[in-house]
Coordinates of C-alpha atoms in Angstrom, one line a residue:
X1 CA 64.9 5.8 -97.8
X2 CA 65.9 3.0 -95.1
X3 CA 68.1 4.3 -92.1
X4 CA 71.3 2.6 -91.9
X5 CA 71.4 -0.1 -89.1
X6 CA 72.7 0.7 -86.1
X7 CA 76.0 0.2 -84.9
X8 CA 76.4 -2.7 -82.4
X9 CA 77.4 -1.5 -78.8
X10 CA 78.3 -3.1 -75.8
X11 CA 74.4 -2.9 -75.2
X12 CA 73.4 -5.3 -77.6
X13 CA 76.7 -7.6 -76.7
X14 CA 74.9 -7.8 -73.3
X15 CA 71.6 -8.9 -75.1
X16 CA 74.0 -11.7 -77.3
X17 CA 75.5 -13.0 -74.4
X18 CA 72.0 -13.2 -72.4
X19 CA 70.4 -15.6 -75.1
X20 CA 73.6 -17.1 -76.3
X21 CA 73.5 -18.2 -72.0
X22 CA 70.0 -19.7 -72.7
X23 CA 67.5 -16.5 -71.9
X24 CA 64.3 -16.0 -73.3
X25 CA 62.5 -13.8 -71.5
X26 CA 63.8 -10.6 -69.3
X27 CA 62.6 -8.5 -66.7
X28 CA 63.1 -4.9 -65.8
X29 CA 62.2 -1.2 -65.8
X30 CA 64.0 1.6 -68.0
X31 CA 66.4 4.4 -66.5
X32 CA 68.6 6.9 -68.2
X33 CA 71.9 5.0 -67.7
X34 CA 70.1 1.9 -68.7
X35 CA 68.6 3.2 -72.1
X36 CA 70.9 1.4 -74.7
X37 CA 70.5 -1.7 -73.2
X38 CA 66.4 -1.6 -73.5
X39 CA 67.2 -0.1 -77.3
X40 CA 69.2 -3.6 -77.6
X41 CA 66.6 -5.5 -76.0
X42 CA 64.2 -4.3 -78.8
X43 CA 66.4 -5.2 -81.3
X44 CA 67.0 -8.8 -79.7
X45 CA 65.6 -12.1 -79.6
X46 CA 64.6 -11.7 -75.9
X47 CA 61.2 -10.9 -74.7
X48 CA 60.4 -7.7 -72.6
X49 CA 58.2 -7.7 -69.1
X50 CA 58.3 -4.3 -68.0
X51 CA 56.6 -3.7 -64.7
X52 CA 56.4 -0.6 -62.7
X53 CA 58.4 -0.7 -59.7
X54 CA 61.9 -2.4 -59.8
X55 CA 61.5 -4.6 -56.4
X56 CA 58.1 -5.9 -58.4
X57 CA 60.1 -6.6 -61.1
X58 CA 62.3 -8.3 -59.1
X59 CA 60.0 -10.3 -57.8
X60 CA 58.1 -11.1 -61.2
X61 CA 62.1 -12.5 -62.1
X62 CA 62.2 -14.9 -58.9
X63 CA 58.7 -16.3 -59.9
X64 CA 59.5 -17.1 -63.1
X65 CA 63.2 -18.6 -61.7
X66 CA 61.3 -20.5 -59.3
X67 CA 58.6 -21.8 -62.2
X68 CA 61.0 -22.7 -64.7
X69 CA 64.4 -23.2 -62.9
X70 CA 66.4 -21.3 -65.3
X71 CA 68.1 -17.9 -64.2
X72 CA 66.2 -15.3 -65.0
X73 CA 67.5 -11.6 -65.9
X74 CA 66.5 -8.5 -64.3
X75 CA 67.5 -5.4 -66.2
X76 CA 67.3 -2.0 -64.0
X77 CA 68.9 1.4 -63.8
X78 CA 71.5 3.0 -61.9
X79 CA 71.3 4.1 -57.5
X80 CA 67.9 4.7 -57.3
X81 CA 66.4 2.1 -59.3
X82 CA 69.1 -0.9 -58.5
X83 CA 68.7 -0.3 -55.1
X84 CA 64.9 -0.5 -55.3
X85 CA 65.6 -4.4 -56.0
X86 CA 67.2 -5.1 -52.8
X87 CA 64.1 -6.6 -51.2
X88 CA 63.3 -8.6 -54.3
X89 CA 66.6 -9.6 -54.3
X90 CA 66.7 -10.6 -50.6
X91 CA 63.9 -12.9 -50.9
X92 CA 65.5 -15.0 -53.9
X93 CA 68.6 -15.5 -51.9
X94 CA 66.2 -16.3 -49.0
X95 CA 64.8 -18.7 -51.5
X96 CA 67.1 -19.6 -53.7
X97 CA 65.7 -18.5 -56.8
X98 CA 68.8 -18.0 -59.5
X99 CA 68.1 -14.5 -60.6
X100 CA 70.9 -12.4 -62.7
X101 CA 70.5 -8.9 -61.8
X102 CA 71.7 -6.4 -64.4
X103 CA 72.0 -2.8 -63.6
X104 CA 73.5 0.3 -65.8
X105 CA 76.3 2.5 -63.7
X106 CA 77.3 5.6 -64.1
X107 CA 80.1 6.3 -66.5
X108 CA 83.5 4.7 -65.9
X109 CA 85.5 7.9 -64.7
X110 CA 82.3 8.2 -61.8
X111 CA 83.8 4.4 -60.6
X112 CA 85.4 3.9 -57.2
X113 CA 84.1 7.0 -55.4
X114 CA 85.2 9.2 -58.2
X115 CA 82.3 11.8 -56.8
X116 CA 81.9 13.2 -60.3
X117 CA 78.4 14.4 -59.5
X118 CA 76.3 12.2 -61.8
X119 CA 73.2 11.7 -61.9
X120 CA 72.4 8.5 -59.4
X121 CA 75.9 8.1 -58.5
X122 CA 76.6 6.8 -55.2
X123 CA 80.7 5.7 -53.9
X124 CA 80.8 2.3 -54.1
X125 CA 76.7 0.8 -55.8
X126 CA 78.1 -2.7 -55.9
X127 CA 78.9 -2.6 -51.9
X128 CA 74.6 -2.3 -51.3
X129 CA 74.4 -5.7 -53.3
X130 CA 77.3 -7.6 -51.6
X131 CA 75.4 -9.4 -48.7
X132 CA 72.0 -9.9 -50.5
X133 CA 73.5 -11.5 -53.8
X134 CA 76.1 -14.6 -54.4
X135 CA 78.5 -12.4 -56.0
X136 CA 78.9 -9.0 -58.0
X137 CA 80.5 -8.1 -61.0
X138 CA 82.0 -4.9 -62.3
X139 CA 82.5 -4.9 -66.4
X140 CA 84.7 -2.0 -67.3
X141 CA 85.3 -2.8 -70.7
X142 CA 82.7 -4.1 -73.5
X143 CA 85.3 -7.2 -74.1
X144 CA 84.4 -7.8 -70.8
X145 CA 80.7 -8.3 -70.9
X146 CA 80.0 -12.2 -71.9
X147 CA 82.4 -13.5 -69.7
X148 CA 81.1 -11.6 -66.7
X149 CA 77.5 -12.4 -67.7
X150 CA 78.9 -15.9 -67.8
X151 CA 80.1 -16.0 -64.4
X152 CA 77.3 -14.3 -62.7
X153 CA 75.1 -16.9 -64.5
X154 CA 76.7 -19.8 -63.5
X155 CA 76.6 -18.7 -59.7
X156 CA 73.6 -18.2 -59.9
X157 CA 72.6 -21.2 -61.6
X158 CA 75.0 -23.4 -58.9
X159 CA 73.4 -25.4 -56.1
X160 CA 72.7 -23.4 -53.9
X161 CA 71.3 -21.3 -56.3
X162 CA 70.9 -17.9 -55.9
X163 CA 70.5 -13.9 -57.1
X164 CA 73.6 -12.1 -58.8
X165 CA 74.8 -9.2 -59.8
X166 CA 76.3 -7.5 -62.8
X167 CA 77.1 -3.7 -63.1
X168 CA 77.9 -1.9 -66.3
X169 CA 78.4 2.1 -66.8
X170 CA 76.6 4.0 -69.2
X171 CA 79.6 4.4 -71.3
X172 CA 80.7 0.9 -71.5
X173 CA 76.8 0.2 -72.6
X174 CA 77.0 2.5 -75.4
X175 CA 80.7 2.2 -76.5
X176 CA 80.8 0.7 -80.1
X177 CA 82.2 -2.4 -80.5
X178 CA 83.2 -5.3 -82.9
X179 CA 83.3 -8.0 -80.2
X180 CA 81.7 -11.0 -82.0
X181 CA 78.5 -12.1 -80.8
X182 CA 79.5 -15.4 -78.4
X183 CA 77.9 -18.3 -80.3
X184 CA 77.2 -19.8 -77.1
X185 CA 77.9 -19.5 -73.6
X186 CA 75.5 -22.4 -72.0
X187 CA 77.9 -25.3 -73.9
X188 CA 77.7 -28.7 -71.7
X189 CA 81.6 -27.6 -71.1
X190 CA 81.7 -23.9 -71.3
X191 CA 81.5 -21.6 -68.4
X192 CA 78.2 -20.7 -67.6
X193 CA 77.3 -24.8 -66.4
X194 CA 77.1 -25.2 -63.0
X195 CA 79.3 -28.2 -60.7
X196 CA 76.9 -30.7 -59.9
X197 CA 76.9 -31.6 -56.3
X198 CA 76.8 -34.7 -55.3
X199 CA 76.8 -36.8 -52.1
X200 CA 80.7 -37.8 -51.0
X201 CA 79.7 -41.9 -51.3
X202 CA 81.1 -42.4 -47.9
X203 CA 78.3 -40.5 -46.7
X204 CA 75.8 -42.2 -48.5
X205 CA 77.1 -45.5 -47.2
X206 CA 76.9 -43.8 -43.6
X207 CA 73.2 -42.6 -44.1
X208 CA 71.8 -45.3 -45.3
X209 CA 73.2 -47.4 -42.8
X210 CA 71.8 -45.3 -40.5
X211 CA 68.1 -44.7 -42.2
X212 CA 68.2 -49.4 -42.2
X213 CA 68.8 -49.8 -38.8
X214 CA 66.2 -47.1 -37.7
X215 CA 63.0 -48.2 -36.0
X216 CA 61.1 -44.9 -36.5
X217 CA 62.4 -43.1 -39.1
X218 CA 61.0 -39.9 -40.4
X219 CA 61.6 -36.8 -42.6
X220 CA 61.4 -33.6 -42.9
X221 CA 61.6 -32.2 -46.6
X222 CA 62.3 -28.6 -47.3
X223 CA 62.9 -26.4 -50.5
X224 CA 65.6 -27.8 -51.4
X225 CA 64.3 -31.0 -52.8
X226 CA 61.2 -29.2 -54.8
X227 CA 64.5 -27.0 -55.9
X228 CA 66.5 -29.7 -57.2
X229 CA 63.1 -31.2 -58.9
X230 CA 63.4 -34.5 -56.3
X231 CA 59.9 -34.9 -55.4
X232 CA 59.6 -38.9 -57.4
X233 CA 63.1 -39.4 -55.8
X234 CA 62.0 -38.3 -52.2
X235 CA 58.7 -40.6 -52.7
X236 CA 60.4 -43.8 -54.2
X237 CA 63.0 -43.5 -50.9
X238 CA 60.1 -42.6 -48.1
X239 CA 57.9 -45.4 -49.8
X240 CA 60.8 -47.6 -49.5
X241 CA 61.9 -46.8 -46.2
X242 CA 58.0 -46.1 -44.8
X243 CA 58.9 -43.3 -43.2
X244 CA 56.7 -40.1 -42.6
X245 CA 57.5 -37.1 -44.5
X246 CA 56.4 -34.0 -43.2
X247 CA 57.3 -31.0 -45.7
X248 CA 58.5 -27.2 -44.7
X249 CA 56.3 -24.3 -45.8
X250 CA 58.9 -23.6 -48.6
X251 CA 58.8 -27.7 -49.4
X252 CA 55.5 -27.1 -50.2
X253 CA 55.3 -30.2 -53.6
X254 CA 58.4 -31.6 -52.3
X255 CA 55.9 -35.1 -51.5
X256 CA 51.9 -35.6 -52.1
X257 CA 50.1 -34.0 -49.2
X258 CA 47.3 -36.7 -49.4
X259 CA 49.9 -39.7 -49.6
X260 CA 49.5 -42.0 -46.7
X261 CA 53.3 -41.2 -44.9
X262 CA 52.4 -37.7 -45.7
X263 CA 52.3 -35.4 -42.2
X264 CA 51.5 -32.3 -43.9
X265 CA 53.7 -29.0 -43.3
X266 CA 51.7 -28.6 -39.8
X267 CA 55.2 -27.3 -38.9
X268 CA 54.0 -24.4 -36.4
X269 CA 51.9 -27.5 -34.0
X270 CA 53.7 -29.1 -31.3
X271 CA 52.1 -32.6 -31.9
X272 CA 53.9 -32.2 -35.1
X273 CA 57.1 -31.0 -33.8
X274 CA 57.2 -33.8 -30.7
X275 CA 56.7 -36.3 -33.5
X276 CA 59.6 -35.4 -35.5
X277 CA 61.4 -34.9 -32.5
X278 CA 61.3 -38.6 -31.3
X279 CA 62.3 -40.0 -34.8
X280 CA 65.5 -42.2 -33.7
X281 CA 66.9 -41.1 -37.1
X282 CA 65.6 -37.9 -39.1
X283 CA 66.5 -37.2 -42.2
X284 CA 66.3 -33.5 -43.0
X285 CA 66.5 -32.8 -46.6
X286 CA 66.8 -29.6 -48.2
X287 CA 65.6 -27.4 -45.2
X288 CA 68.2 -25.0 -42.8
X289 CA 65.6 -26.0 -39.8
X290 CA 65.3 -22.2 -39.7
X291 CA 63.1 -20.8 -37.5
X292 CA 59.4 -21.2 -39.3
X293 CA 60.8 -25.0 -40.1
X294 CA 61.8 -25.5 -36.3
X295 CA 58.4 -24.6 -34.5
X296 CA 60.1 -20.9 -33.8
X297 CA 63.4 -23.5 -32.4
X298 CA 61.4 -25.5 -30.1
X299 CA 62.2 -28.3 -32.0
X300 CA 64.7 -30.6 -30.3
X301 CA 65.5 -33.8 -31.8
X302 CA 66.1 -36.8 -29.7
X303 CA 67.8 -38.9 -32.0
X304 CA 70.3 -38.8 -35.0
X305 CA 69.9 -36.6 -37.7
X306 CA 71.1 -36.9 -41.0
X307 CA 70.7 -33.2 -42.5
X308 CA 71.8 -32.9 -46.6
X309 CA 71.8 -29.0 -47.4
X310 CA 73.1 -27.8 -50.8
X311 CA 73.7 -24.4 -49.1
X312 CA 77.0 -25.2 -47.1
X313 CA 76.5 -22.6 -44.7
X314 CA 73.2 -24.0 -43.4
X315 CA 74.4 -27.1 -42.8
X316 CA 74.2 -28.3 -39.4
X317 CA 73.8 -24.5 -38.5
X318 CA 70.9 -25.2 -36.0
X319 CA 71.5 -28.9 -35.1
X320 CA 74.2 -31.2 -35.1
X321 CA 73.9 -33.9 -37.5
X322 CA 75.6 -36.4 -40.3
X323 CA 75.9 -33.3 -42.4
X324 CA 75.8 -34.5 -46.1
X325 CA 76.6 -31.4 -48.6
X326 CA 74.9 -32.3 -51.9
X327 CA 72.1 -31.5 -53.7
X328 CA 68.6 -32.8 -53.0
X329 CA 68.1 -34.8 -56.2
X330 CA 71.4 -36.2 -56.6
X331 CA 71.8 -37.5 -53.1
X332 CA 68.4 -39.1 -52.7
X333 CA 69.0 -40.7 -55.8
X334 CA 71.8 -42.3 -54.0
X335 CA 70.2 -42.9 -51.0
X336 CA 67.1 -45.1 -52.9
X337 CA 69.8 -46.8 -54.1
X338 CA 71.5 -47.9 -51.1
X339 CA 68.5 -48.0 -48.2
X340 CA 66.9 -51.6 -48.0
X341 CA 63.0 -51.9 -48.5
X342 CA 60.9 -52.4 -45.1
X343 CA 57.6 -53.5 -44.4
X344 CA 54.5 -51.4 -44.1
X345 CA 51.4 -50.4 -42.5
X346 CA 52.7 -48.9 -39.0
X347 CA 54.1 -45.3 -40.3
X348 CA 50.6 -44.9 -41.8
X349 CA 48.8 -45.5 -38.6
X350 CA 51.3 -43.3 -36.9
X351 CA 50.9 -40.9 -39.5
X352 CA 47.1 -40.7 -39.2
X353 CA 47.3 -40.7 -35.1
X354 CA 49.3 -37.5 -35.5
X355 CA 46.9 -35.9 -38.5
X356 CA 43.6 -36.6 -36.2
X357 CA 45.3 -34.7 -33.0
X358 CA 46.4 -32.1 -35.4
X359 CA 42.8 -31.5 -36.4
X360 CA 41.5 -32.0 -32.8
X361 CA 43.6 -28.9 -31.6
X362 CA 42.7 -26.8 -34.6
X363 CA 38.6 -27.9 -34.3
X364 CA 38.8 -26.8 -30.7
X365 CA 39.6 -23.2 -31.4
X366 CA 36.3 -22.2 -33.5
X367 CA 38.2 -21.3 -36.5
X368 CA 35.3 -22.4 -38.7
X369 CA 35.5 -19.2 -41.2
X370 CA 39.1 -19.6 -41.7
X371 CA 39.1 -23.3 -43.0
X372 CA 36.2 -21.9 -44.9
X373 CA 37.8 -19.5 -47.1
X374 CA 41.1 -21.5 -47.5
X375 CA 39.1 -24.5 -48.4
X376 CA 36.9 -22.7 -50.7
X377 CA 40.0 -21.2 -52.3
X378 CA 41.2 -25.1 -52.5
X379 CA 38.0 -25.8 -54.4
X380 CA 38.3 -23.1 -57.4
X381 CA 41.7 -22.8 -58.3
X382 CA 42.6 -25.7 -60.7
X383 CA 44.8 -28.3 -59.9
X384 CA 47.8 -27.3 -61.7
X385 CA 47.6 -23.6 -61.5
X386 CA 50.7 -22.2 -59.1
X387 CA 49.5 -20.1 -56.3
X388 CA 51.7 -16.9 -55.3
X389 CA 51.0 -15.5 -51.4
X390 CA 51.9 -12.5 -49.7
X391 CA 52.9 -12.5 -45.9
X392 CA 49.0 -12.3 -45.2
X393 CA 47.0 -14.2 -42.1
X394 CA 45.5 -16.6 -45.0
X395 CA 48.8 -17.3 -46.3
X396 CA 49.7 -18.3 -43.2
X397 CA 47.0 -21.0 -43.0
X398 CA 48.3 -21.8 -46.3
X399 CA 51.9 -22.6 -45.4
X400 CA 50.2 -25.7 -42.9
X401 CA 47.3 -26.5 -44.5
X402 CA 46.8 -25.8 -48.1
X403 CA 47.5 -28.7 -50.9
X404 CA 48.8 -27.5 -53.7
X405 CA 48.4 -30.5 -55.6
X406 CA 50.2 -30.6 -59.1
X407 CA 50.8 -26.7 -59.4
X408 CA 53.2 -24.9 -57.1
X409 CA 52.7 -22.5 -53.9
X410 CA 55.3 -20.1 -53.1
X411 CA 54.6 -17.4 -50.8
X412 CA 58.1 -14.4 -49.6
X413 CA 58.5 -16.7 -46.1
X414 CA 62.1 -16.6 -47.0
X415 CA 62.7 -13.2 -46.9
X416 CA 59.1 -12.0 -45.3
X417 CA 58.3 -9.0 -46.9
X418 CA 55.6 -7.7 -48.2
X419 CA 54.3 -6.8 -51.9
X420 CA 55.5 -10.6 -53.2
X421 CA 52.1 -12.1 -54.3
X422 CA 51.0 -10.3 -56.9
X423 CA 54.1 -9.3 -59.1
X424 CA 55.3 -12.4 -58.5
X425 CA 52.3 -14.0 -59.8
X426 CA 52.6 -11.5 -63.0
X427 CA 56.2 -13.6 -63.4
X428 CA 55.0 -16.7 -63.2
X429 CA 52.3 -16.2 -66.0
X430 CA 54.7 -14.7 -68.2
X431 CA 56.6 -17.7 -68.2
X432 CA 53.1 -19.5 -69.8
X433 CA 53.4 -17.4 -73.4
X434 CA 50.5 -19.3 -74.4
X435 CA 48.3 -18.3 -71.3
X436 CA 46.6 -22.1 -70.8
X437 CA 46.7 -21.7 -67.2
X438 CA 45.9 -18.9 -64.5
X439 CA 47.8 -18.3 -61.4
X440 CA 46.5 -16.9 -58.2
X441 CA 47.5 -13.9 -56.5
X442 CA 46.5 -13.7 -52.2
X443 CA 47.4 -10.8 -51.2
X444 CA 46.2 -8.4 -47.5
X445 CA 44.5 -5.4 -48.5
X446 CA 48.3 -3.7 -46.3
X447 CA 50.4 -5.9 -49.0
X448 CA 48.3 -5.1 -51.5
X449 CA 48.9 -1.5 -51.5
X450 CA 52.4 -2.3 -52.2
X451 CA 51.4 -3.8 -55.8
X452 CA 48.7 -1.5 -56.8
X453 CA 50.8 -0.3 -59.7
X454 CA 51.3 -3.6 -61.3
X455 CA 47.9 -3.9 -62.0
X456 CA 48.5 -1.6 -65.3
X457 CA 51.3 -4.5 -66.0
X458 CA 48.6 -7.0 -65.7
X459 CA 46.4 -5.1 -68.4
X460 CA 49.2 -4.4 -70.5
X461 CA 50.2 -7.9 -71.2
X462 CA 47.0 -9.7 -70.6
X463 CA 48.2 -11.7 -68.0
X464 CA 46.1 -14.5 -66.6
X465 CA 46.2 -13.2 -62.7
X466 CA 43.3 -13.4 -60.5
X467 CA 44.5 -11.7 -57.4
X468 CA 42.6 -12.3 -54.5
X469 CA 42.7 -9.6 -51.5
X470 CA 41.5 -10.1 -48.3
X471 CA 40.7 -7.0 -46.4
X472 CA 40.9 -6.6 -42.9
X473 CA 41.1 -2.9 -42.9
X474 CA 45.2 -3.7 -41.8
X475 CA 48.1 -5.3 -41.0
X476 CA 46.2 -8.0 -40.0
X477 CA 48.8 -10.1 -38.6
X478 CA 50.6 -7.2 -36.8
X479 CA 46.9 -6.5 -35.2
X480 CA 47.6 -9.9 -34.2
X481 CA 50.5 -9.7 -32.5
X482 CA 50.6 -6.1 -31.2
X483 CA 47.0 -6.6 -28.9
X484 CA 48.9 -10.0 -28.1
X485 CA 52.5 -8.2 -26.7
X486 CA 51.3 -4.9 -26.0
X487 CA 47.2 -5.0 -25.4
X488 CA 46.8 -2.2 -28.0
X489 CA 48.3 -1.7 -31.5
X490 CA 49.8 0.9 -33.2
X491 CA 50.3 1.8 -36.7
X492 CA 48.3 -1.8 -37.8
X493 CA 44.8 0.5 -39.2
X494 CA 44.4 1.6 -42.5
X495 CA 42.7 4.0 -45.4
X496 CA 42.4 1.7 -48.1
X497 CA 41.1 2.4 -51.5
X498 CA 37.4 0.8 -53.2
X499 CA 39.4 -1.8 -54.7
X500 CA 37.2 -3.1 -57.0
X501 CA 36.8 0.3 -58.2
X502 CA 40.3 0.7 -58.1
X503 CA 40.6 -2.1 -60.4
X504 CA 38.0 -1.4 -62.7
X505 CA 39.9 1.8 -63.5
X506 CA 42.8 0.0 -65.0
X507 CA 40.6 -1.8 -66.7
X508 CA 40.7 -5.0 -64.9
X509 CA 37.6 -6.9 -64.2
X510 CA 36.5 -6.9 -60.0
X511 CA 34.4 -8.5 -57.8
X512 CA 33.5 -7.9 -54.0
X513 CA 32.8 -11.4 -52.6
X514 CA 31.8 -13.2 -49.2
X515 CA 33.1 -16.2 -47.4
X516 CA 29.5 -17.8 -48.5
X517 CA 30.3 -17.1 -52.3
X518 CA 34.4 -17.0 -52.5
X519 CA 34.7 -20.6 -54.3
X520 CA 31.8 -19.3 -57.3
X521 CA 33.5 -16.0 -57.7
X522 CA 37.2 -17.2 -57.8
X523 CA 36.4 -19.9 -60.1
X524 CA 34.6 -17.4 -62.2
X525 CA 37.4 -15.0 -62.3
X526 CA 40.0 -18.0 -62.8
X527 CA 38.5 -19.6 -66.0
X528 CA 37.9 -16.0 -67.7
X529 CA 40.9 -14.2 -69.8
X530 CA 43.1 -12.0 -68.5
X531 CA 43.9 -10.0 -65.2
X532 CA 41.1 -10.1 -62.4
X533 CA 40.7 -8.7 -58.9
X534 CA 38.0 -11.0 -56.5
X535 CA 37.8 -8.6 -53.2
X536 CA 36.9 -10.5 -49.7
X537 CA 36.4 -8.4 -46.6
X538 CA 36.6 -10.6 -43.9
X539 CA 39.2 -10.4 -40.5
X540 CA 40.7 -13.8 -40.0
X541 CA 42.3 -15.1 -37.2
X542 CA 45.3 -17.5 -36.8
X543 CA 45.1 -21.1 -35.3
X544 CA 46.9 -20.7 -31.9
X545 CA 50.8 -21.1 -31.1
X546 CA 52.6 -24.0 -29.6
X547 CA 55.4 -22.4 -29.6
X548 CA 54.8 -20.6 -26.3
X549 CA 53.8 -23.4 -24.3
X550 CA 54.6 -26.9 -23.2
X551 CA 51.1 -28.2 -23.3
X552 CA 50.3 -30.4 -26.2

C-alpha cells in the first residue's frame, strides 16, 4: 500500500522559494538541524552537490556563481558546520561571487543567547557571519521564509554582488505549514531583482571629456568588468579610444590578452606599473587598486584618474580620482557612446615597447622551467575550458602570464586562502550537466591536502576535473619568502601522501608526470571522462619583485 505524502513543512517552503527565485542547482553538506531541508531537497526540483567539507562546498557554490552569474545556494548545518563556511564565504565577498548561504539553527527558544544547551548552539551564530557576508537574515516563523530568501537573494544578486546569509531553526524547518508555494519570486518587478546601477550622466559627460582630450590614455580593467559580462563593451571603447588595457589578475577575460592594446596582467613588474603610472588620464574600471592590482602600492599615478567601482566602498579608497559608482557594463556602455574615435598605430608600438622589456627582465632571471610548465599547461587544456588555481607558486605565474583565452581563470587572490582550486573546480563542472567540457584544477601538493576529501565528490558525480598538483614537498611560496625575511624557514616542509596512489584509491585515474611530458599527460587526462589526478614534482621559483626596488 502507498504511504500517504508528506506533509509540507517550512523545509520544503524553503526549497519553493529557492526555484520559484530561479535556482537549479544547490550546494551543501547534511547536519542534524539541517535534515528536513535535505528531505525537501529530495523531494524538489532542485539538484543536489554534496561535497564533504562545508568551506569546499562553499567554494564549489562561488565557482558555479562566478561561471554562471546567478546566485548560487549553499545549504549547511548549524555552529559547527556554518562556521566551516567562513573562509569560502570570505573569498566570494573578496570576489564578489553572489552566493546565498543557508544554514539550519537551533530551535527558536535556543535564539538570542537563550543557552538552552543544544547541540551546536552558540549565543549569537549570525554575529560570526556579519562582516564576511552582505547581510544576514533570521526567519523565525515559516511565513517568513520566501520573503527572507527574497531579500538575501537580491543582495546578493545587486552590483556589488556578494555572499549572504539566511538562518532558520530546526523547528521553524520542520513546523507544518499551509503557506502557498510562491509562484514566483524572480518577477522583472518582484523583490528578488536587483537596482541596476548606472553611471550618474553628468559623470559620463565628465569622463569622456576627459578620456578625448587625453594624449596617453590607458586602462586598467579589473573584475568588475568580467563581473558585469563587459568584455565587447571594454574592447569597442579601448579600440575606440586606442588606449592600452592592462587587466588585474582577477580581470583575467576582461579584454583579449593577444589583442594589439593588450599589456597583459604583468601587474607585479615595475615597467608595467611606471607605464600605467604616466597615463595623463587612467581609467580604472572595475578594480579597488588593492594591493596585488597596485604593484604591493607602489603604484603612483601621475595623472587623472577616472576610477568606476560598483563596490562604493572601494571607490577612490586607494587613489583619488573622478569616482564614477556604476556598474562596469552599464557605464562603459555609456562611455563608447560618448568618447570620440582617435587614430591608431602609436598605443600598439607603446604597447609592444613595454611587452619586449617585460620579457627582457623575466629572460634574464633563468626561469626557463617555469615558463615551461605554464606554457605546457597553456598547450593542453582546451580553449574554452575554465581553469580554477589555488594560492600556489604556478598560480602565481598564472595571474601575469597565463591566457586564458575563451574559458575563464579564477584563482582565491581575493581572499588568499588555501583549498580553492579543486572544490571550486568540482562547482564549475557541475554547472555543465552535460559534461562537454573539462575544467582544470592547479593545486600545491600543501593546498592540496586541504581538498583530498573532495576527490570522493569527484567520483561520485563523475565530474570532468583534472586536477593538476605540483609538488614541492611544501608551502612552496612560504619557502620562498621565509629563506627571503628570515634566511631559514619554519613550518614550510611537509609529509605528503603517494598521490597518485592516493587517488587511485578513490578510484580516480593518476598519473606522475615531468616538465618534459606535462603537455602529453594533461591533454590525456583532459579529453578522457571523468575526475583525474596528473602529479608533477618539480620546485618552482617566482620571477623576481619590483616591488622592493627602484631599479627598472
Amino acid at each position: 500500500m502507498a504511504s500517504a505524502p508528506a506533509a509540507r513543512t517550512g523545509s520544503d517552503l524553503v526549497t519553493e522559494s529557492l526555484t520559484a527565485l530561479g535556482a537549479r542547482t544547490v550546494f551543501g553538506l547534511p547536519g542534524q538541524h539541517a535534515l528536513g531541508v535535505f528531505d525537501a531537497v529530495r523531494r524538489s526540483q532542485l539538484s543536489y552537490v554534496g561535497l564533504r567539507v562545508e568551506n569546499n562546498a562553499g567554494f564549489a557554490a562561488d565557482a558555479y556563481a562566478r561561471l554562471t552569474g546567478t546566485v548560487t545556494p549553499l545549504l549547511i548545518s548549524t555552529g559547527p558546520g556554518a562556521l566551516m563556511s567562513l573562509a569560502a564565504l570570505q573569498e566570494s565577498a573578496a570576489a564578489s561571487a553572489p552566493v546565498l548561504g543557508i544554514s539550519s539553527q537551533v530551535p527558536t527558544a535556543g535564539l538570542g543567547g537563550g543557552r538552552k544547551g543544544y547541540l551546536h548552539e552558540l549565543r549569537d551564530q549570525k554575529a560570526s557571519f556579519r562582516d564576511v557576508v552582505k547581510s544576514v537574515h533570521t526567519v523565525r516563523a515559516v511565513s517568513q521564509i520566501p520573503s527572507a530568501l527574497a531579500a538575501a537573494w537580491a543582495d546578493a544578486a545587486e552590483a556589488p554582488c556578494g555572499p549572504t546569509w539566511v538562518e532558520i531553526p530546526q523547528d521553524v524547518l520542520l513546523a507544518p505549514t499551509d503557506v502557498p508555494p510562491p509562484e514566483s519570486l524572480a518577477a522583472p518587478d518582484g523583490p528578488a531583482s536587483p537596482r541596476p546601477l548606472p553611471a550618474r550622466p553628468e559623470l559620463t559627460a565628465r569622463a569622456a571629456a576627459l578620456l578625448n582630450a587625453a594624449e596617453r590614455p590607458a586602462v586598467l580593467a579589473g573584475g568588475g568588468v568580467v563581473r558585469a559580462g563587459a568584455q565587447a563593451q571594454l574592447l569597442s571603447l579601448a579600440e575606440q579610444l586606442d588606449a592600452p588595457v592592462a587587466t588585474t589578475f582577477g580581470g583575467k577575460g576582461a579584454f583579449p590578452y593577444e589583442h594589439r592594446l593588450s599589456l597583459g596582467s604583468w601587474l607585479e613588474d615595475r615597467h608595467t606599473t611606471e607605464f600605467l603610472a604616466d597615463s595623463d588620464v587612467l581609467l580604472v574600471i572595475g578594480s579597488g587598486l588593492g594591493e596585488l592590482s597596485s604593484n604591493y602600492h607602489t603604484f603612483a599615478p601621475r595623472g587623472r584618474v577616472i576610477h568606476i567601482e560598483a563596490d562604493v566602498g572601494k571607490l577612490e579608497a586607494n587613489h583619488p580620482a573622478l569616482g564614477i559608482h556604476a556598474d562596469a557594463r552599464e557605464a562603459l556602455d555609456a562611455l563608447a557612446a560618448a568618447v570620440a574615435p582617435r587614430p591608431t598605430g602609436q598605443a600598439e608600438r607603446e604597447v609592444a615597447a613595454l611587452l619586449d622589456r617585460v620579457r627582457a627582465r623575466i629572460a634574464s632571471q633563468g626561469l626557463d622551467l617555469e615558463q615551461q610548465v605554464l606554457g605546457a599547461v597553456r598547450e593542453a587544456l582546451p580553449d574554452t575550458s575554465p581553469s580554477f588555481w589555488d594560492m600556489t607558486i604556478l598560480a602565481y605565474w598564472a595571474w601575469s602570464a597565463f591566457d586564458p583565452r575563451e574559458g575563464a581563470m579564477h584563482s582565491a587572490q581575493g581572499a588568499g586562502g588555501l583549498g580553492y582550486g579543486f572544490p571550486a573546480a568540482l562547482g564549475a563542472a557541475a554547472a555543465d550537466p552535460e559534461r562537454r567540457t573539462p575544467v582544470l584544477a592547479v593545486s600545491g601538493d600543501g593546498g592540496a591536502m586541504y581538498s583530498i576529501a573532495e576527490l570522493a565528490t569527484a567520483r561520485q558525480y563523475d565530474l570532468p576535473v583534472t586536477w593538476l598538483i605540483v609538488d614541492d614537498g611544501g608551502y612552496g611560496i612560504l619557502r620562498s619568502y621565509m629563506t627571503e625575511a628570515f634566511g631559514e624557514t619554519t613550518g614550510t616542509e611537509l609529509a605528503r601522501p603517494d598521490f597518485v596512489a592516493l587517488a587511485e584509491s578513490f578510484g580516480v585515474p593518476a598519473v606522475r608526470s615531468s616538465p618534459e611530458s606535462l603537455r602529453e599527460n594533461l591533454s590525456a587526462a583532459l579529453a578522457a571522462p571523468g575526475p583525474s589526478v596528473v602529479l608533477l614534482p618539480a620546485e618552482l621559483r617566482m620571477f623576481a619583485p619590483t616591488h622592493l626596488t627602484d631599479e627598472l
